[in-house]
Amino acid sequence: MLIGIDDTDSPQGMCTTYLGAVLARRLIREHLRVLEARLVRLNPNVTFKTRGNAAIAIAVDGDMSTAFKTACATVEELSEFSCANTNPGVVVVDRPPDPAFYRKAVTDFCTIDEAAVILESAGALYRGYKNRRGLIGATAAVACDFPDATFEILTYRKQEQWGTPREVDRASLFAAQRATFPHTWDTVDEINDVVVCVPHTPDPVLFGIRGESPSWVMAARQMIASEKPALEQIWVTNQGTDAHILPGRIGELREGLSYRIHGTVADAPRTGRGGHVSFAIRDSGSTVRCMAYEPTKNFRQIVRQLVPGDTIIAAGSYKKGSLNLEKMKVVSLVTAKSVRPPVCTACNKRMASAGAGKGFKCKKCGAKADEPDVKEIARAVEPGWYEVPPTARRHLAQPLCRGTPGC
Ligand code: ATP
């Protein structure tokens, strides 16, 4: 059977994955066999989310009503019910429902009623608390199928330490990544000198190591020196798989969905207030603005190198009329040219325009010339994929160290 849980935390505390790790141990104490723990990220553009729009599913063998009772008791004990935006959902099914619901929940928006219809037809045991919104994530979690998956080991703090500064040795994090990359990723951001895997929120997570297999995340985890965690859990997850990205076409994009689109750069990238870089791309007469926000740091340097006529594939979420870039492929580059007045052969000074369509004239000696000085500019960018740095990466975005999208 599968137990799905979502929406138990608030910005002030708790984490659905911690609750899941506690539940897994309680189930074992109740003589159920825990087979797998799944961390299921859903549409990152859902506004109700607390942080990373995560739900969990635990695969278990044993008595269904014991599993349901234990799950509900754990949710009732640990959820942040006082937060208006915390609406837990608990689901137990003896076999996974149609994965189409998971696929919709990770790429699009679902309703509580849609989840309830699926749960009824699956004969699920389920309970939605307060406004029952957590049933959406809990149902998606038990319906998930992962054509591609990664792993994360999450370590959790002792309760008396929640809300206090985390003690994790910085140097050991950098060493762990160096020793295990590209089999693990996003522990630290080397270029920006930032620790990525230790949260700053008051929740129970101490740190999390992401990687391609349980043995690689364990190998990195064992190199990390820190305060003693209370609990550790390896999760199989859709993080780092681009599960949220749909193939899309400019002119047909829907608000709050995430796409991979082809286009030709239509205007030169501009850096606006706050350091955010924007430019438009065009395809078949439609255009869309692409954004590389300030937190994407060095990625903006690549974006700034684009010129009109270059062709790219852009991937990211479509929000408020813009595609917020997560990664980008430079497909082809135009030959960039600089066009300036020519240099006067007699005075060795640059001429000035003699007026529209009248060529050029030397201000000093009056010499005239018809043709401008055209030079090819060497392009500082090469065709290929580029991505935002680890510090700006969304949970679902596939890092390029896992391979490039097949397009
Ligand atoms: P954390 O990651 O820290 O555990 P969170 O960011 O996952 O928290 P939640 O508190 O779980 O945030 O809130 C997300 C809410 O949105 C849940 O109630 C979930 O059921 C709902 N939800 C998730 N995906 C969708 C979707 N695609 N459409 C509509 N609602 C969704």
Short mmCIF file of C-alpha atoms and ligand atoms in Angstrom, two decimals, residues 6-9 15-16 41-43 46 48-55 85 87 104-106 108-110 133-138, ligand 1:
data_model
loop_
_atom_site.label_atom_id
_atom_site.label_comp_id
_atom_site.label_asym_id
_atom_site.label_seq_id
_atom_site.Cartn_x
_atom_site.Cartn_y
_atom_site.Cartn_z
CA ASP A 6 0.87 16.73 2.37
CA ASP A 7 0.44 20.23 3.78
CA THR A 8 1.51 19.75 7.40
CA ASP A 9 3.97 22.60 7.78
CA CYS A 15 8.35 19.81 7.37
CA THR A 16 6.23 17.13 5.75
CA ARG A 41 7.76 17.75 -5.65
CA LEU A 42 4.69 19.25 -7.32
CA ASN A 43 4.04 22.34 -9.48
CA VAL A 46 1.32 26.79 -6.74
CA PHE A 48 -0.45 27.93 -1.47
CA LYS A 49 2.93 26.26 -1.02
CA THR A 50 4.93 26.89 2.15
CA ARG A 51 8.37 26.41 0.59
CA GLY A 52 9.15 23.81 -2.07
CA ASN A 53 5.70 22.26 -2.71
CA ALA A 54 6.69 18.83 -1.45
CA ALA A 55 4.40 15.91 -0.64
CA ASN A 85 -2.50 27.99 5.35
CA ASN A 87 -4.52 22.04 5.56
CA LYS A 104 -1.16 17.09 -13.72
CA ALA A 105 -0.16 18.05 -10.16
CA VAL A 106 3.52 18.42 -11.09
CA ASP A 108 -0.45 22.11 -13.81
CA PHE A 109 -3.13 22.92 -11.21
CA CYS A 110 -5.58 20.47 -9.60
CA ARG A 133 -6.29 21.12 0.30
CA GLY A 134 -3.54 18.73 1.39
CA LEU A 135 -5.53 15.93 -0.25
CA ILE A 136 -4.30 17.21 -3.64
CA GLY A 137 -0.63 16.68 -2.82
CA ALA A 138 -1.28 13.48 -0.83
P1 ATP B 1 7.18 21.95 2.30
O1 ATP B 1 7.78 21.73 0.95
O2 ATP B 1 8.04 22.81 3.14
O3 ATP B 1 6.77 20.66 2.97
P2 ATP B 1 5.18 22.93 0.74
O4 ATP B 1 5.91 24.00 0.03
O5 ATP B 1 5.09 21.56 0.22
O6 ATP B 1 5.83 22.77 2.12
P3 ATP B 1 2.44 22.80 1.39
O7 ATP B 1 2.28 23.29 2.78
O8 ATP B 1 2.47 21.36 1.15
O9 ATP B 1 3.74 23.52 0.86
O10 ATP B 1 1.32 23.48 0.49
C1 ATP B 1 1.08 23.17 -0.87
C2 ATP B 1 -0.42 22.98 -1.05
O11 ATP B 1 -0.72 23.04 -2.44
C3 ATP B 1 -0.90 21.62 -0.56
O12 ATP B 1 -2.14 21.79 0.04
C4 ATP B 1 -1.06 20.79 -1.84
O13 ATP B 1 -2.07 19.81 -1.73
C5 ATP B 1 -1.42 21.87 -2.83
N1 ATP B 1 -0.98 21.55 -4.19
C6 ATP B 1 0.17 20.94 -4.56
N2 ATP B 1 0.24 20.84 -5.91
C7 ATP B 1 -0.87 21.41 -6.39
C8 ATP B 1 -1.39 21.60 -7.72
N3 ATP B 1 -0.70 21.22 -8.78
N4 ATP B 1 -2.59 22.22 -7.85
C9 ATP B 1 -3.26 22.65 -6.76
N5 ATP B 1 -2.83 22.48 -5.50
C10 ATP B 1 -1.66 21.87 -5.30
#
